[in-house]
């Protein structure tokens, strides 16, 4: 086992990753203006931290990954969950906050990965080793009850374009140098494959026995070539979160709620499954519905399709309102 002070990939301008017991990787991050706000900026950071963790754990540079023919291969997000705790949520993060980000990459079979992050406020190095002991057990992570922590799961697969000039029909591909045989496997009870499969079949996260929606809208969204694409021309994974938030806000206003109350809402749980991509000129059909659960949270479901009917993404948010708004 490498010592806990061994830094991995100490890139210029990026915090070095430090290996901790149990093959957890750790970094300390300062929240800057480009990393927070009522938008998807922090989600984008979580994606970058996933790429860094996969690079360190799987002995590959994900930013320049290629297949044997030299064609680009990208680490995609098939499922993304951000689950907050009672005393820390994404909405609370602002300029100058310091965070400790603990990450681990697990094998989901083949070239698929589950990357998990435990994000907490950074209070210095005191007590770090005691907090880890022999490493954070995965069963403990999936209880989601660590105080002061946001728990993040990303189900990752390698993909590439199926042809020039289109983001439709992305296909699976494995980059040169990728290694995952040494990773701990994810236990069956925690596999994201089941979540993704059920969400695809149902075109959403609704389950039997849930109450019917109390409100809903059908919307049209034009992909924005100036805002929604990433540096390689794909619909950026964090843009899906942004489109979902846009749909939620539109429904929010249709219910007579103010933008101020939307900005003051808290989202204890976000889930998104991503099935396909879109081109810069695509128009998307977006359906959004909501119902209150037994605990008083708003449960909001969003389905995103291309206008040819292809399912792009499904999402669910659980929202706690500030009723004063």
Tab-separated table of N, CA, C and O in Angstrom, residues 138-180:
chain	number	residue	atom	x	y	z
A	138	UNK	N	-17.798	0.628	1.979
A	138	UNK	CA	-18.818	1.016	1.008
A	138	UNK	C	-20.223	0.901	1.581
A	138	UNK	O	-21.104	1.702	1.254
A	139	UNK	N	-20.474	-0.083	2.449
A	139	UNK	CA	-21.790	-0.164	3.073
A	139	UNK	C	-22.072	1.096	3.880
A	139	UNK	O	-23.219	1.572	3.929
A	140	UNK	N	-21.041	1.652	4.516
A	140	UNK	CA	-21.212	2.899	5.264
A	140	UNK	C	-21.529	4.055	4.325
A	140	UNK	O	-22.389	4.894	4.624
A	141	UNK	N	-20.848	4.105	3.183
A	141	UNK	CA	-21.122	5.163	2.221
A	141	UNK	C	-22.578	5.132	1.781
A	141	UNK	O	-23.254	6.171	1.738
A	142	UNK	N	-23.087	3.947	1.457
A	142	UNK	CA	-24.429	3.836	0.886
A	142	UNK	C	-25.540	3.943	1.926
A	142	UNK	O	-26.715	3.874	1.572
A	143	UNK	N	-25.187	4.169	3.191
A	143	UNK	CA	-26.211	4.548	4.163
A	143	UNK	C	-26.523	6.041	4.063
A	143	UNK	O	-27.538	6.504	4.599
A	144	UNK	N	-25.660	6.800	3.422
A	144	UNK	CA	-25.852	8.233	3.177
A	144	UNK	C	-26.089	9.026	4.468
A	144	UNK	O	-26.749	10.063	4.447
A	145	UNK	N	-25.549	8.547	5.573
A	145	UNK	CA	-25.840	9.208	6.839
A	145	UNK	C	-24.609	9.808	7.510
A	145	UNK	O	-24.653	10.157	8.689
A	146	UNK	N	-23.500	9.939	6.768
A	146	UNK	CA	-22.317	10.579	7.343
A	146	UNK	C	-22.622	12.046	7.582
A	146	UNK	O	-23.004	12.765	6.640
A	147	UNK	N	-22.498	12.529	8.804
A	147	UNK	CA	-22.872	13.927	9.077
A	147	UNK	C	-21.978	14.904	8.328
A	147	UNK	O	-20.776	14.687	8.173
A	148	UNK	N	-22.590	15.973	7.837
A	148	UNK	CA	-21.834	17.022	7.160
A	148	UNK	C	-21.298	16.643	5.807
A	148	UNK	O	-20.355	17.271	5.323
A	149	UNK	N	-21.898	15.635	5.150
A	149	UNK	CA	-21.357	15.135	3.883
A	149	UNK	C	-22.422	15.110	2.781
A	149	UNK	O	-23.592	14.798	3.032
A	150	UNK	N	-21.985	15.438	1.568
A	150	UNK	CA	-22.761	15.188	0.365
A	150	UNK	C	-22.212	13.920	-0.276
A	150	UNK	O	-20.992	13.779	-0.449
A	151	UNK	N	-23.096	12.976	-0.586
A	151	UNK	CA	-22.690	11.713	-1.201
A	151	UNK	C	-23.024	11.746	-2.686
A	151	UNK	O	-24.147	12.094	-3.070
A	152	UNK	N	-22.051	11.388	-3.510
A	152	UNK	CA	-22.191	11.477	-4.969
A	152	UNK	C	-21.846	10.125	-5.578
A	152	UNK	O	-20.863	9.497	-5.202
A	153	UNK	N	-22.677	9.681	-6.525
A	153	UNK	CA	-22.404	8.465	-7.285
A	153	UNK	C	-22.441	8.795	-8.773
A	153	UNK	O	-23.358	9.481	-9.230
A	154	UNK	N	-21.458	8.299	-9.511
A	154	UNK	CA	-21.489	8.418	-10.970
A	154	UNK	C	-21.186	7.058	-11.580
A	154	UNK	O	-20.210	6.410	-11.214
A	155	UNK	N	-22.066	6.625	-12.484
A	155	UNK	CA	-21.880	5.387	-13.238
A	155	UNK	C	-21.272	5.780	-14.565
A	155	UNK	O	-21.885	6.505	-15.359
A	156	UNK	N	-20.059	5.315	-14.819
A	156	UNK	CA	-19.270	5.788	-15.957
A	156	UNK	C	-19.016	4.682	-16.968
A	156	UNK	O	-18.687	3.551	-16.601
A	157	UNK	N	-19.147	5.056	-18.249
A	157	UNK	CA	-18.827	4.163	-19.354
A	157	UNK	C	-18.016	4.936	-20.378
A	157	UNK	O	-18.184	6.146	-20.520
A	158	UNK	N	-17.177	4.235	-21.118
A	158	UNK	CA	-16.400	4.861	-22.189
A	158	UNK	C	-17.202	4.822	-23.478
A	158	UNK	O	-17.747	3.786	-23.859
A	159	UNK	N	-17.256	5.950	-24.165
A	159	UNK	CA	-18.032	6.031	-25.405
A	159	UNK	C	-17.240	6.821	-26.456
A	159	UNK	O	-16.255	7.505	-26.146
A	160	UNK	N	-17.701	6.711	-27.710
A	160	UNK	CA	-17.155	7.533	-28.791
A	160	UNK	C	-18.251	7.743	-29.829
A	160	UNK	O	-19.279	7.060	-29.827
A	161	UNK	N	-18.025	8.695	-30.721
A	161	UNK	CA	-19.003	8.946	-31.785
A	161	UNK	C	-19.040	7.770	-32.757
A	161	UNK	O	-18.013	7.136	-33.032
A	162	UNK	N	-20.226	7.538	-33.298
A	162	UNK	CA	-20.384	6.465	-34.280
A	162	UNK	C	-20.104	6.950	-35.694
A	162	UNK	O	-19.993	6.145	-36.622
A	163	UNK	N	-20.004	8.270	-35.873
A	163	UNK	CA	-19.708	8.821	-37.186
A	163	UNK	C	-19.361	10.288	-37.073
A	163	UNK	O	-19.562	10.920	-36.032
A	164	UNK	N	-18.808	10.831	-38.126
A	164	UNK	CA	-18.421	12.234	-38.126
A	164	UNK	C	-19.657	13.134	-38.159
A	164	UNK	O	-20.643	12.843	-38.840
A	165	UNK	N	-19.591	14.238	-37.425
A	165	UNK	CA	-20.595	15.276	-37.547
A	165	UNK	C	-21.901	15.034	-36.833
A	165	UNK	O	-22.866	15.768	-37.041
A	166	UNK	N	-21.996	14.002	-35.988
A	166	UNK	CA	-23.246	13.772	-35.270
A	166	UNK	C	-22.951	13.269	-33.868
A	166	UNK	O	-21.967	12.550	-33.638
A	167	UNK	N	-23.835	13.668	-32.932
A	167	UNK	CA	-23.775	13.148	-31.566
A	167	UNK	C	-24.816	12.060	-31.332
A	167	UNK	O	-24.936	11.564	-30.209
A	168	UNK	N	-25.556	11.706	-32.385
A	168	UNK	CA	-26.535	10.630	-32.269
A	168	UNK	C	-25.819	9.293	-32.390
A	168	UNK	O	-24.814	9.161	-33.095
A	169	UNK	N	-26.339	8.286	-31.735
A	169	UNK	CA	-25.806	6.944	-31.884
A	169	UNK	C	-24.414	6.753	-31.318
A	169	UNK	O	-23.595	6.039	-31.907
A	170	UNK	N	-24.117	7.355	-30.170
A	170	UNK	CA	-22.827	7.123	-29.531
A	170	UNK	C	-22.679	5.639	-29.212
A	170	UNK	O	-23.641	4.959	-28.865
A	171	UNK	N	-21.453	5.132	-29.303
A	171	UNK	CA	-21.233	3.701	-29.091
A	171	UNK	C	-20.174	3.475	-28.020
A	171	UNK	O	-19.372	4.362	-27.727
A	172	UNK	N	-20.185	2.285	-27.468
A	172	UNK	CA	-19.215	1.921	-26.441
A	172	UNK	C	-17.841	1.738	-27.079
A	172	UNK	O	-17.711	1.272	-28.221
A	173	UNK	N	-16.797	2.093	-26.341
A	173	UNK	CA	-15.422	1.917	-26.803
A	173	UNK	C	-14.522	1.901	-25.577
A	173	UNK	O	-14.840	2.502	-24.549
A	174	UNK	N	-13.396	1.215	-25.679
A	174	UNK	CA	-12.452	1.141	-24.565
A	174	UNK	C	-11.129	1.773	-24.998
A	174	UNK	O	-10.575	1.405	-26.033
A	175	UNK	N	-10.605	2.709	-24.225
A	175	UNK	CA	-9.360	3.373	-24.624
A	175	UNK	C	-8.129	2.522	-24.354
A	175	UNK	O	-8.126	1.651	-23.478
A	176	UNK	N	-7.086	2.802	-25.094
A	176	UNK	CA	-5.799	2.150	-24.874
A	176	UNK	C	-5.308	2.488	-23.468
A	176	UNK	O	-5.389	3.629	-23.014
A	177	UNK	N	-4.784	1.480	-22.788
A	177	UNK	CA	-4.157	1.700	-21.486
A	177	UNK	C	-5.094	1.646	-20.303
A	177	UNK	O	-4.643	1.685	-19.150
A	178	UNK	N	-6.398	1.557	-20.553
A	178	UNK	CA	-7.359	1.522	-19.449
A	178	UNK	C	-7.216	0.223	-18.673
A	178	UNK	O	-7.180	-0.859	-19.243
A	179	UNK	N	-7.152	0.318	-17.339
A	179	UNK	CA	-7.033	-0.854	-16.476
A	179	UNK	C	-8.071	-0.782	-15.362
A	179	UNK	O	-8.195	0.245	-14.701
A	180	UNK	N	-8.802	-1.866	-15.171
A	180	UNK	CA	-9.780	-1.900	-14.090
A	180	UNK	C	-9.803	-3.218	-13.326
A	180	UNK	O	-10.556	-3.358	-12.358
